[in-house]
mmCIF file of C-alpha atoms in Angstrom:
data_model
loop_
_atom_site.group_PDB
_atom_site.id
_atom_site.type_symbol
_atom_site.label_atom_id
_atom_site.label_comp_id
_atom_site.label_asym_id
_atom_site.label_seq_id
_atom_site.Cartn_x
_atom_site.Cartn_y
_atom_site.Cartn_z
ATOM 1 C CA MET A 1 -0.199 0.113 0.084
ATOM 2 C CA GLY A 2 1.271 2.906 -0.757
ATOM 3 C CA LYS A 3 2.009 6.368 1.048
ATOM 4 C CA THR A 4 1.160 9.670 2.319
ATOM 5 C CA ILE A 5 3.303 13.212 2.155
ATOM 6 C CA SER A 6 2.579 12.975 6.020
ATOM 7 C CA GLN A 7 2.959 9.095 7.066
ATOM 8 C CA LYS A 8 6.524 9.825 5.016
ATOM 9 C CA ILE A 9 7.903 12.189 7.068
ATOM 10 C CA PHE A 10 6.047 10.597 9.609
ATOM 11 C CA ASP A 11 8.208 7.049 9.084
ATOM 12 C CA SER A 12 11.511 9.491 8.492
ATOM 13 C CA HIS A 13 11.542 10.522 11.383
ATOM 14 C CA LEU A 14 10.230 7.259 14.428
ATOM 15 C CA LEU A 15 11.833 7.241 16.897
ATOM 16 C CA GLU A 16 9.725 5.368 18.462
ATOM 17 C CA LYS A 17 5.949 4.054 17.706
ATOM 18 C CA PRO A 18 5.592 3.321 22.719
ATOM 19 C CA PHE A 19 1.492 2.145 21.805
ATOM 20 C CA LYS A 20 -0.431 1.095 18.841
ATOM 21 C CA ASN A 21 -1.009 4.062 16.307
ATOM 22 C CA THR A 22 0.975 6.108 19.164
ATOM 23 C CA TYR A 23 4.216 7.383 16.863
ATOM 24 C CA ILE A 24 7.107 9.984 18.744
ATOM 25 C CA ILE A 25 9.411 11.692 15.749
ATOM 26 C CA ARG A 26 11.420 13.285 15.871
ATOM 27 C CA LEU A 27 11.320 17.394 14.992
ATOM 28 C CA ASP A 28 14.030 19.386 13.130
ATOM 29 C CA ASN A 29 12.912 22.286 14.303
ATOM 30 C CA VAL A 30 11.017 24.452 17.003
ATOM 31 C CA PHE A 31 8.904 27.849 16.513
ATOM 32 C CA CYS A 32 8.063 29.935 20.253
ATOM 33 C CA HIS A 33 6.742 33.365 20.807
ATOM 34 C CA GLU A 34 5.945 34.666 24.357
ATOM 35 C CA ILE A 35 2.345 34.595 24.465
ATOM 36 C CA THR A 36 2.639 30.503 25.251
ATOM 37 C CA THR A 37 6.445 29.512 24.923
ATOM 38 C CA PRO A 38 7.411 31.759 28.572
ATOM 39 C CA ILE A 39 4.478 29.050 30.485
ATOM 40 C CA ALA A 40 6.886 25.996 28.630
ATOM 41 C CA ILE A 41 10.078 28.121 31.012
ATOM 42 C CA ASN A 42 8.963 29.087 33.239
ATOM 43 C CA ASP A 43 7.547 24.829 34.732
ATOM 44 C CA LEU A 44 10.536 23.200 32.921
ATOM 45 C CA VAL A 45 12.722 26.141 34.587
ATOM 46 C CA SER A 46 10.801 25.160 38.478
ATOM 47 C CA ARG A 47 12.109 21.460 37.177
ATOM 48 C CA ASN A 48 15.409 22.167 37.124
ATOM 49 C CA MET A 49 14.770 21.970 33.466
ATOM 50 C CA ASP A 50 15.416 25.259 31.455
ATOM 51 C CA LYS A 51 17.880 23.589 28.618
ATOM 52 C CA VAL A 52 17.627 23.542 25.146
ATOM 53 C CA PHE A 53 17.888 20.359 23.153
ATOM 54 C CA ASP A 54 19.102 22.340 20.110
ATOM 55 C CA ALA A 55 19.669 26.299 20.831
ATOM 56 C CA ASP A 56 20.151 25.263 16.558
ATOM 57 C CA LYS A 57 17.110 23.838 16.135
ATOM 58 C CA ILE A 58 14.527 26.098 17.834
ATOM 59 C CA LYS A 59 13.267 29.676 16.112
ATOM 60 C CA VAL A 60 12.367 32.416 18.870
ATOM 61 C CA VAL A 61 10.305 35.878 17.756
ATOM 62 C CA ILE A 62 7.785 38.584 18.947
ATOM 63 C CA ASP A 63 4.070 39.543 17.144
ATOM 64 C CA HIS A 64 1.731 39.228 19.183
ATOM 65 C CA VAL A 65 1.963 42.064 21.066
ATOM 66 C CA SER A 66 4.244 44.638 19.511
ATOM 67 C CA PRO A 67 5.987 46.005 21.052
ATOM 68 C CA ALA A 68 4.663 45.171 24.766
ATOM 69 C CA LYS A 69 1.037 47.025 25.579
ATOM 70 C CA ASP A 70 0.740 46.451 28.931
ATOM 71 C CA SER A 71 3.038 44.793 32.186
ATOM 72 C CA LYS A 72 2.050 41.321 31.322
ATOM 73 C CA SER A 73 3.053 41.222 27.873
ATOM 74 C CA ALA A 74 6.111 43.337 29.514
ATOM 75 C CA LEU A 75 6.674 40.650 31.700
ATOM 76 C CA GLN A 76 5.957 37.894 28.923
ATOM 77 C CA GLN A 77 8.652 38.832 26.589
ATOM 78 C CA GLN A 78 11.535 40.043 28.649
ATOM 79 C CA ILE A 79 11.043 35.367 30.418
ATOM 80 C CA LEU A 80 11.528 34.893 26.780
ATOM 81 C CA ARG A 81 14.101 37.355 25.593
ATOM 82 C CA GLN A 82 16.247 36.082 28.856
ATOM 83 C CA TRP A 83 15.684 32.899 28.222
ATOM 84 C CA ALA A 84 16.845 33.039 25.026
ATOM 85 C CA LYS A 85 20.243 34.352 25.513
ATOM 86 C CA ARG A 86 20.677 31.494 28.682
ATOM 87 C CA ASN A 87 20.103 28.910 26.330
ATOM 88 C CA LYS A 88 22.261 30.559 23.484
ATOM 89 C CA ILE A 89 18.923 30.537 20.708
ATOM 90 C CA LYS A 90 20.412 32.588 18.006
ATOM 91 C CA ASP A 91 17.541 32.316 15.887
ATOM 92 C CA PHE A 92 15.572 34.678 17.523
ATOM 93 C CA PHE A 93 13.862 37.836 16.392
ATOM 94 C CA ASP A 94 12.461 40.752 18.490
ATOM 95 C CA ILE A 95 11.580 44.438 18.046
ATOM 96 C CA GLY A 96 12.159 45.907 15.471
ATOM 97 C CA ASN A 97 14.100 42.819 13.753
ATOM 98 C CA ASN A 98 10.550 40.475 13.716
ATOM 99 C CA GLY A 99 6.822 39.173 11.889
ATOM 100 C CA VAL A 100 3.407 36.919 12.534
ATOM 101 C CA CYS A 101 5.570 33.602 13.766
ATOM 102 C CA HIS A 102 4.000 32.040 10.441
ATOM 103 C CA ALA A 103 5.472 34.865 7.956
ATOM 104 C CA LEU A 104 9.230 34.994 10.020
ATOM 105 C CA PHE A 105 9.957 31.965 9.808
ATOM 106 C CA PRO A 106 8.580 30.505 6.695
ATOM 107 C CA GLU A 107 10.084 33.957 5.160
ATOM 108 C CA LYS A 108 14.247 33.090 6.676
ATOM 109 C CA GLY A 109 13.637 30.011 5.461
ATOM 110 C CA PHE A 110 13.450 27.907 8.398
ATOM 111 C CA VAL A 111 10.505 25.531 7.329
ATOM 112 C CA HIS A 112 11.944 22.980 4.340
ATOM 113 C CA PRO A 113 9.710 19.781 2.245
ATOM 114 C CA GLY A 114 9.825 16.914 4.174
ATOM 115 C CA ASN A 115 10.520 17.961 8.340
ATOM 116 C CA THR A 116 8.850 17.850 11.294
ATOM 117 C CA ILE A 117 7.720 21.509 13.479
ATOM 118 C CA ILE A 118 5.760 22.439 16.033
ATOM 119 C CA MET A 119 4.717 25.914 18.248
ATOM 120 C CA GLY A 120 2.391 26.493 20.234
ATOM 121 C CA ASP A 121 0.095 28.297 18.120
ATOM 122 C CA SER A 122 -2.923 26.706 16.424
ATOM 123 C CA HIS A 123 -1.938 28.199 13.302
ATOM 124 C CA THR A 124 1.217 26.390 12.618
ATOM 125 C CA CYS A 125 -0.253 24.697 10.005
ATOM 126 C CA THR A 126 0.162 27.334 7.408
ATOM 127 C CA TYR A 127 4.026 25.437 7.303
ATOM 128 C CA GLY A 128 2.449 22.624 5.635
ATOM 129 C CA ALA A 129 2.389 24.788 2.089
ATOM 130 C CA PHE A 130 6.379 23.927 1.723
ATOM 131 C CA GLY A 131 5.794 20.198 1.945
ATOM 132 C CA CYS A 132 6.078 19.297 5.884
ATOM 133 C CA PHE A 133 4.171 18.537 8.722
ATOM 134 C CA ALA A 134 3.889 20.597 10.902
ATOM 135 C CA ALA A 135 1.283 21.525 14.030
ATOM 136 C CA GLY A 136 0.350 23.388 17.025
ATOM 137 C CA VAL A 137 0.295 21.738 20.421
ATOM 138 C CA GLY A 138 0.148 22.205 24.073
ATOM 139 C CA THR A 139 2.337 23.410 26.460
ATOM 140 C CA THR A 140 3.074 19.787 27.894
ATOM 141 C CA ASP A 141 4.420 18.472 23.754
ATOM 142 C CA LEU A 142 5.334 21.967 23.625
ATOM 143 C CA GLU A 143 8.250 21.589 26.861
ATOM 144 C CA VAL A 144 8.958 17.985 25.625
ATOM 145 C CA GLY A 145 9.848 19.013 22.106
ATOM 146 C CA ILE A 146 12.038 21.940 23.894
ATOM 147 C CA LEU A 147 14.085 19.672 26.129
ATOM 148 C CA LYS A 148 14.081 16.386 24.191
ATOM 149 C CA GLY A 149 13.153 17.225 19.862
ATOM 150 C CA ILE A 150 10.333 14.925 19.994
ATOM 151 C CA CYS A 151 6.433 14.655 19.967
ATOM 152 C CA ALA A 152 4.019 12.119 19.908
ATOM 153 C CA PHE A 153 1.452 11.694 17.529
ATOM 154 C CA ARG A 154 -0.892 9.453 16.950
ATOM 155 C CA TYR A 155 -0.537 8.178 12.737
ATOM 156 C CA PRO A 156 -1.772 10.329 10.698
ATOM 157 C CA ASP A 157 -4.345 9.486 7.971
ATOM 158 C CA SER A 158 -5.028 12.361 4.814
ATOM 159 C CA ILE A 159 -7.987 13.372 4.063
ATOM 160 C CA LYS A 160 -6.897 15.456 -0.590
ATOM 161 C CA ILE A 161 -8.311 18.407 -1.374
ATOM 162 C CA GLU A 162 -8.175 18.260 -5.850
ATOM 163 C CA LEU A 163 -7.573 21.840 -7.326
ATOM 164 C CA ASN A 164 -8.918 22.521 -10.782
ATOM 165 C CA GLY A 165 -10.278 24.828 -13.059
ATOM 166 C CA LYS A 166 -8.659 28.813 -13.688
ATOM 167 C CA LEU A 167 -10.330 31.316 -10.951
ATOM 168 C CA LYS A 168 -12.098 34.105 -12.482
ATOM 169 C CA ASN A 169 -9.796 38.000 -12.219
ATOM 170 C CA GLY A 170 -10.219 39.149 -8.729
ATOM 171 C CA VAL A 171 -10.319 35.826 -6.933
ATOM 172 C CA TYR A 172 -8.063 34.833 -4.782
ATOM 173 C CA ALA A 173 -5.829 31.973 -2.480
ATOM 174 C CA LYS A 174 -8.407 34.225 0.625
ATOM 175 C CA ASP A 175 -12.213 32.977 -1.379
ATOM 176 C CA VAL A 176 -10.731 29.003 -1.847
ATOM 177 C CA ILE A 177 -9.532 27.664 1.653
ATOM 178 C CA LEU A 178 -13.190 30.064 2.113
ATOM 179 C CA PHE A 179 -15.229 28.539 -0.294
ATOM 180 C CA VAL A 180 -13.526 24.600 1.074
ATOM 181 C CA LEU A 181 -14.537 25.605 4.535
ATOM 182 C CA SER A 182 -17.954 25.847 3.333
ATOM 183 C CA GLN A 183 -17.796 23.057 1.286
ATOM 184 C CA ILE A 184 -16.902 20.474 4.591
ATOM 185 C CA GLY A 185 -17.270 22.648 8.052
ATOM 186 C CA CYS A 186 -15.858 23.126 11.046
ATOM 187 C CA ASN A 187 -15.950 19.394 11.746
ATOM 188 C CA GLY A 188 -14.907 18.237 7.660
ATOM 189 C CA ALA A 189 -10.728 17.622 8.662
ATOM 190 C CA THR A 190 -11.001 16.780 12.424
ATOM 191 C CA ASP A 191 -7.618 14.959 13.326
ATOM 192 C CA CYS A 192 -6.422 14.824 9.874
ATOM 193 C CA VAL A 193 -3.781 16.148 7.466
ATOM 194 C CA ILE A 194 -5.456 17.805 4.616
ATOM 195 C CA GLU A 195 -4.223 17.453 1.117
ATOM 196 C CA PHE A 196 -4.496 20.592 -1.350
ATOM 197 C CA THR A 197 -3.841 19.335 -5.142
ATOM 198 C CA GLY A 198 -4.548 19.999 -8.264
ATOM 199 C CA SER A 199 -4.561 22.747 -10.570
ATOM 200 C CA VAL A 200 -5.740 25.717 -9.281
ATOM 201 C CA ILE A 201 -2.961 24.496 -6.852
ATOM 202 C CA ASP A 202 -0.211 24.048 -8.560
ATOM 203 C CA ASN A 203 -0.405 27.602 -10.566
ATOM 204 C CA LEU A 204 -0.304 29.543 -6.923
ATOM 205 C CA ASP A 205 2.389 31.265 -5.668
ATOM 206 C CA MET A 206 4.084 29.518 -2.411
ATOM 207 C CA GLU A 207 2.715 33.402 -0.126
ATOM 208 C CA GLN A 208 -0.857 32.567 -1.833
ATOM 209 C CA ARG A 209 -0.589 28.225 -0.850
ATOM 210 C CA MET A 210 0.399 29.188 2.981
ATOM 211 C CA THR A 211 -3.022 31.040 3.417
ATOM 212 C CA ILE A 212 -4.808 27.773 2.315
ATOM 213 C CA CYS A 213 -2.841 26.466 4.287
ATOM 214 C CA ASN A 214 -2.544 28.272 7.396
ATOM 215 C CA MET A 215 -5.985 28.624 7.758
ATOM 216 C CA SER A 216 -7.276 24.255 7.254
ATOM 217 C CA VAL A 217 -6.986 24.575 11.321
ATOM 218 C CA GLU A 218 -10.146 25.962 11.407
ATOM 219 C CA THR A 219 -11.810 22.708 9.263
ATOM 220 C CA GLY A 220 -9.943 20.605 12.290
ATOM 221 C CA ALA A 221 -6.952 20.040 10.815
ATOM 222 C CA THR A 222 -4.022 19.624 11.419
ATOM 223 C CA CYS A 223 -1.802 20.866 9.132
ATOM 224 C CA GLY A 224 -2.722 21.190 5.976
ATOM 225 C CA ILE A 225 0.383 20.401 3.248
ATOM 226 C CA CYS A 226 0.783 21.234 -0.277
ATOM 227 C CA TYR A 227 3.648 19.001 -2.795
ATOM 228 C CA PRO A 228 6.984 20.759 -2.618
ATOM 229 C CA ASP A 229 7.256 20.982 -7.383
ATOM 230 C CA MET A 230 9.617 23.955 -8.648
ATOM 231 C CA LYS A 231 8.584 27.201 -6.803
ATOM 232 C CA THR A 232 8.496 25.366 -3.439
ATOM 233 C CA VAL A 233 12.490 25.773 -4.509
ATOM 234 C CA ASP A 234 12.427 29.332 -5.946
ATOM 235 C CA TYR A 235 11.556 30.024 -2.610
ATOM 236 C CA LEU A 236 13.844 28.562 -0.502
ATOM 237 C CA TRP A 237 16.620 28.162 -3.368
ATOM 238 C CA PRO A 238 19.123 31.828 -1.115
ATOM 239 C CA PHE A 239 18.563 29.121 1.055
ATOM 240 C CA ILE A 240 19.810 25.735 -0.190
ATOM 241 C CA LYS A 241 21.984 26.603 -3.085
ATOM 242 C CA ASN A 242 24.987 26.117 -0.952
ATOM 243 C CA ASP A 243 23.186 22.290 -0.132
ATOM 244 C CA PHE A 244 22.546 20.942 -4.046
ATOM 245 C CA ASN A 245 24.188 21.218 -7.243
ATOM 246 C CA SER A 246 20.911 23.337 -9.219
ATOM 247 C CA LYS A 247 17.361 24.196 -8.702
ATOM 248 C CA LYS A 248 16.766 20.216 -10.165
ATOM 249 C CA ALA A 249 18.227 18.071 -7.813
ATOM 250 C CA ALA A 250 16.734 20.529 -5.571
ATOM 251 C CA LEU A 251 13.297 19.508 -7.080
ATOM 252 C CA ILE A 252 14.665 15.523 -7.327
ATOM 253 C CA GLU A 253 15.523 15.425 -3.147
ATOM 254 C CA TYR A 254 12.193 16.597 -2.363
ATOM 255 C CA SER A 255 9.273 14.555 -4.664
ATOM 256 C CA LYS A 256 10.508 12.182 -2.493
ATOM 257 C CA PHE A 257 7.611 13.339 0.010
ATOM 258 C CA LYS A 258 4.618 12.987 -2.521
ATOM 259 C CA SER A 259 2.280 10.975 -1.350
ATOM 260 C CA ASP A 260 2.318 7.158 -3.904
ATOM 261 C CA GLU A 261 -0.508 7.563 -6.317
ATOM 262 C CA ASP A 262 -1.818 4.370 -4.394
ATOM 263 C CA ALA A 263 -2.283 5.823 -1.165
ATOM 264 C CA GLN A 264 -4.650 5.764 0.995
ATOM 265 C CA TYR A 265 -7.116 8.146 2.141
ATOM 266 C CA ILE A 266 -10.168 8.992 3.908
ATOM 267 C CA LYS A 267 -11.937 11.225 1.883
ATOM 268 C CA THR A 268 -11.163 12.277 -1.108
ATOM 269 C CA TYR A 269 -13.371 15.689 -1.947
ATOM 270 C CA SER A 270 -12.749 17.499 -5.720
ATOM 271 C CA PHE A 271 -13.917 20.572 -6.862
ATOM 272 C CA ASP A 272 -13.861 23.290 -10.205
ATOM 273 C CA LEU A 273 -13.014 26.498 -8.811
ATOM 274 C CA SER A 274 -13.579 28.275 -12.264
ATOM 275 C CA SER A 275 -17.053 29.653 -11.524
ATOM 276 C CA LEU A 276 -15.723 31.100 -8.049
ATOM 277 C CA LEU A 277 -16.695 34.327 -6.814
ATOM 278 C CA PRO A 278 -14.971 35.955 -4.489
ATOM 279 C CA LEU A 279 -16.700 35.429 -0.333
ATOM 280 C CA CYS A 280 -16.750 36.697 2.853
ATOM 281 C CA THR A 281 -17.914 34.651 5.546
ATOM 282 C CA TYR A 282 -20.745 35.826 8.668
ATOM 283 C CA GLY A 283 -22.047 34.811 11.422
ATOM 284 C CA TYR A 284 -19.571 33.150 13.760
ATOM 285 C CA LYS A 285 -18.014 30.777 12.301
ATOM 286 C CA PRO A 286 -14.884 30.045 9.553
ATOM 287 C CA ASN A 287 -17.558 28.375 7.368
ATOM 288 C CA CYS A 288 -20.526 30.646 7.534
ATOM 289 C CA VAL A 289 -19.586 31.549 3.844
ATOM 290 C CA LYS A 290 -21.919 33.431 1.121
ATOM 291 C CA THR A 291 -20.140 35.157 -1.589
ATOM 292 C CA VAL A 292 -19.229 38.845 -1.389
ATOM 293 C CA LYS A 293 -22.706 39.767 -3.325
ATOM 294 C CA GLU A 294 -24.884 38.499 -1.769
ATOM 295 C CA MET A 295 -22.593 40.080 1.932
ATOM 296 C CA GLU A 296 -23.010 43.881 -0.106
ATOM 297 C CA GLY A 297 -24.405 46.459 1.379
ATOM 298 C CA THR A 298 -23.202 45.578 4.846
ATOM 299 C CA LYS A 299 -22.194 48.377 7.058
ATOM 300 C CA ILE A 300 -18.808 48.559 8.233
ATOM 301 C CA ASN A 301 -16.539 50.609 11.290
ATOM 302 C CA GLN A 302 -13.555 48.715 11.116
ATOM 303 C CA VAL A 303 -10.502 47.262 8.410
ATOM 304 C CA TYR A 304 -8.138 45.326 8.114
ATOM 305 C CA ILE A 305 -5.270 43.697 6.573
ATOM 306 C CA GLY A 306 -2.383 41.671 7.096
ATOM 307 C CA GLY A 307 -2.222 39.003 9.615
ATOM 308 C CA CYS A 308 -0.634 35.504 9.187
ATOM 309 C CA THR A 309 -3.243 35.296 6.491
ATOM 310 C CA ASN A 310 -3.206 38.253 4.704
ATOM 311 C CA GLY A 311 -0.068 40.356 5.165
ATOM 312 C CA ARG A 312 2.534 39.340 3.027
ATOM 313 C CA ILE A 313 4.350 41.883 0.252
ATOM 314 C CA SER A 314 1.933 40.015 -2.440
ATOM 315 C CA ASP A 315 -1.311 40.515 -0.298
ATOM 316 C CA LEU A 316 -0.237 44.368 0.273
ATOM 317 C CA ARG A 317 0.247 45.301 -3.363
ATOM 318 C CA VAL A 318 -3.040 43.874 -3.996
ATOM 319 C CA ALA A 319 -4.425 46.148 -1.736
ATOM 320 C CA ALA A 320 -2.557 49.147 -2.957
ATOM 321 C CA SER A 321 -3.151 48.829 -6.445
ATOM 322 C CA ILE A 322 -7.469 49.168 -5.532
ATOM 323 C CA LEU A 323 -6.663 52.266 -2.470
ATOM 324 C CA LYS A 324 -4.039 54.153 -4.105
ATOM 325 C CA ASN A 325 -5.927 57.933 -5.677
ATOM 326 C CA GLN A 326 -8.921 56.739 -3.452
ATOM 327 C CA LYS A 327 -9.576 57.831 0.482
ATOM 328 C CA VAL A 328 -11.055 55.551 2.155
ATOM 329 C CA SER A 329 -14.760 56.534 3.710
ATOM 330 C CA GLU A 330 -15.173 58.683 6.272
ATOM 331 C CA ASN A 331 -17.817 56.363 8.211
ATOM 332 C CA VAL A 332 -14.326 53.750 8.695
ATOM 333 C CA ARG A 333 -10.960 53.000 9.664
ATOM 334 C CA VAL A 334 -8.591 50.943 7.715
ATOM 335 C CA ILE A 335 -5.726 49.571 9.873
ATOM 336 C CA ILE A 336 -3.075 48.071 7.263
ATOM 337 C CA ASN A 337 -0.599 45.717 9.096
ATOM 338 C CA PRO A 338 2.629 44.328 7.551
ATOM 339 C CA ALA A 339 3.104 40.806 8.603
ATOM 340 C CA THR A 340 6.813 41.419 8.800
ATOM 341 C CA THR A 341 9.560 44.096 8.926
ATOM 342 C CA THR A 342 11.470 42.790 5.960
ATOM 343 C CA VAL A 343 7.522 42.970 3.604
ATOM 344 C CA TYR A 344 6.832 46.177 5.326
ATOM 345 C CA ARG A 345 10.914 47.247 4.496
ATOM 346 C CA GLN A 346 9.708 45.823 0.606
ATOM 347 C CA ALA A 347 6.497 47.669 1.094
ATOM 348 C CA VAL A 348 8.309 51.237 1.764
ATOM 349 C CA ASP A 349 10.157 51.259 -1.341
ATOM 350 C CA GLU A 350 7.630 50.050 -3.486
ATOM 351 C CA GLY A 351 5.716 52.988 -2.228
ATOM 352 C CA LEU A 352 2.795 50.973 -0.157
ATOM 353 C CA ILE A 353 3.220 52.290 2.292
ATOM 354 C CA THR A 354 2.725 56.021 0.505
ATOM 355 C CA VAL A 355 -0.279 54.346 -0.808
ATOM 356 C CA PHE A 356 -2.341 53.686 1.890
ATOM 357 C CA LEU A 357 -1.400 56.828 4.445
ATOM 358 C CA ASP A 358 -2.204 58.594 1.461
ATOM 359 C CA ALA A 359 -5.800 56.540 1.452
ATOM 360 C CA GLY A 360 -6.252 57.823 5.232
ATOM 361 C CA CYS A 361 -4.956 53.499 6.353
ATOM 362 C CA CYS A 362 -3.638 53.902 10.168
ATOM 363 C CA VAL A 363 -0.114 50.784 9.006
ATOM 364 C CA THR A 364 1.445 48.887 12.356
ATOM 365 C CA ASN A 365 4.361 47.807 12.195
ATOM 366 C CA PRO A 366 4.098 44.497 12.368
ATOM 367 C CA SER A 367 1.609 42.023 14.873
ATOM 368 C CA CYS A 368 -1.218 39.437 15.146
ATOM 369 C CA GLY A 369 -2.185 42.101 18.166
ATOM 370 C CA ALA A 370 -5.499 43.120 16.276
ATOM 371 C CA CYS A 371 -5.952 39.730 14.627
ATOM 372 C CA LEU A 372 -7.342 38.108 18.234
ATOM 373 C CA GLY A 373 -8.145 41.285 20.126
ATOM 374 C CA MET A 374 -5.172 42.461 22.147
ATOM 375 C CA SER A 375 -3.939 45.051 20.656
ATOM 376 C CA CYS A 376 -4.409 47.909 17.782
ATOM 377 C CA GLY A 377 -7.537 47.337 16.177
ATOM 378 C CA VAL A 378 -9.415 45.877 19.103
ATOM 379 C CA LEU A 379 -13.222 46.131 18.140
ATOM 380 C CA ALA A 380 -16.164 48.297 20.673
ATOM 381 C CA ASP A 381 -19.435 46.472 21.221
ATOM 382 C CA GLY A 382 -21.088 46.235 18.229
ATOM 383 C CA GLU A 383 -18.886 47.624 15.656
ATOM 384 C CA VAL A 384 -18.243 45.686 12.529
ATOM 385 C CA CYS A 385 -14.550 44.894 10.801
ATOM 386 C CA VAL A 386 -13.728 43.120 7.400
ATOM 387 C CA SER A 387 -10.597 41.444 7.945
ATOM 388 C CA THR A 388 -8.270 39.420 5.862
ATOM 389 C CA THR A 389 -7.235 37.301 8.967
ATOM 390 C CA ASN A 390 -8.349 33.549 10.265
ATOM 391 C CA ARG A 391 -10.964 33.256 12.737
ATOM 392 C CA ASN A 392 -14.324 35.951 12.674
ATOM 393 C CA PHE A 393 -15.520 33.721 16.548
ATOM 394 C CA ASN A 394 -17.759 35.311 19.424
ATOM 395 C CA GLY A 395 -15.144 38.182 20.625
ATOM 396 C CA ARG A 396 -12.557 37.744 18.887
ATOM 397 C CA MET A 397 -11.601 41.070 18.366
ATOM 398 C CA GLY A 398 -12.908 43.067 21.146
ATOM 399 C CA LYS A 399 -16.424 42.089 22.942
ATOM 400 C CA GLY A 400 -19.606 42.667 20.745
ATOM 401 C CA GLY A 401 -18.416 42.888 17.505
ATOM 402 C CA MET A 402 -18.912 41.112 14.330
ATOM 403 C CA VAL A 403 -15.409 40.425 12.241
ATOM 404 C CA HIS A 404 -16.437 39.074 8.285
ATOM 405 C CA LEU A 405 -13.083 37.438 6.741
ATOM 406 C CA ALA A 406 -12.185 38.132 3.196
ATOM 407 C CA SER A 407 -9.493 39.072 0.698
ATOM 408 C CA PRO A 408 -7.125 41.888 0.724
ATOM 409 C CA SER A 409 -8.975 42.625 -3.048
ATOM 410 C CA THR A 410 -12.420 42.354 -0.893
ATOM 411 C CA ALA A 411 -11.085 44.089 2.686
ATOM 412 C CA ALA A 412 -9.482 47.537 0.233
ATOM 413 C CA PHE A 413 -13.159 47.945 -1.756
ATOM 414 C CA SER A 414 -14.446 48.567 1.129
ATOM 415 C CA ALA A 415 -12.755 50.448 2.565
ATOM 416 C CA ILE A 416 -13.776 52.509 0.195
ATOM 417 C CA ARG A 417 -17.382 52.374 0.361
ATOM 418 C CA GLY A 418 -17.642 51.905 3.553
ATOM 419 C CA TYR A 419 -19.764 48.321 3.748
ATOM 420 C CA ILE A 420 -19.611 44.878 2.339
ATOM 421 C CA CYS A 421 -18.166 44.810 -1.977
ATOM 422 C CA GLU A 422 -16.468 43.242 -4.479
ATOM 423 C CA ASN A 423 -15.006 46.249 -5.748
#
């Protein structure tokens, strides 16, 4: 029987099978940020286990509240800084050199096909866009990962989602994943790995693939995976060029992790997206999806463009192309959040920041803050926001606030009109 990509990764990293269907696997990287990691650090310190399995394989960033907004967030950041220094962790990204973790770590070349990665963050699944197994974990698993470089998982079952056809102009990766959510629901892939395949995925660049894999957890999936191809190699080439004689050689090596033709899946879905229209959420679940046309006219108070789902340079370019020589509605505040300092610099160099400022937008430093209602864009009771982030749970961006998830294109057009619209 053939194997799926995730099963091949598990088998290549297997250390022990202590129980039936339980795999203890070796980790290539453990990623950390200041919200979940300090809890693990403090517990390890209390047990006289203040050490790491490999300082070169732990990557650390301050990204959720950047910079600190109060004494509590400052303390969390202090704990992380001191821990990284004590343990000689060189890949530590502090204020001014940081970014939202799920954009920053791929940007730095830390995510490769065939890797195993954990992090105390549910959207760790983003990295599966590179053909690796990446999963969010709880504090105990994070501690063990930091200390021993291992993690226990059930042997992965997979769901294949084939996305074919050619996307219409004005339809983006965000619309694709919202469509998938509308079809399989928030529990449609629970405890499974989703393999995204088909011509639509083949034609997306790495940033768009990350958008899709980022929201795979909203279906209940442990991870979303795309097969590595030449686009993956091109993205990683600055970081791997000394490891391979050519890009072709790299592709041959990475292609070992593609699923076999006779691999077994729990379910297989196939969708033709040629007629897909721009989409937007309603209600308080990410699978509550309508076309933007159906939602048109819904008045809004805020637009948020950024986050780990859609805050990369390609997203900002889309938004800027719409906002250029325009003014945002006088009834709407617009917050632009470049996902990393590198993206911010690119946006400056390309004149995108000027476009945003001229349109009347507020441009913030890289941070997760508004996405989960922590800082820099929290909603008041009764306010409505069109956001390019990944969750519209009740109170997600502020108690009593309503979040409508959409693409950067829909968000930008809505910012100008003052209500949800697609153009």
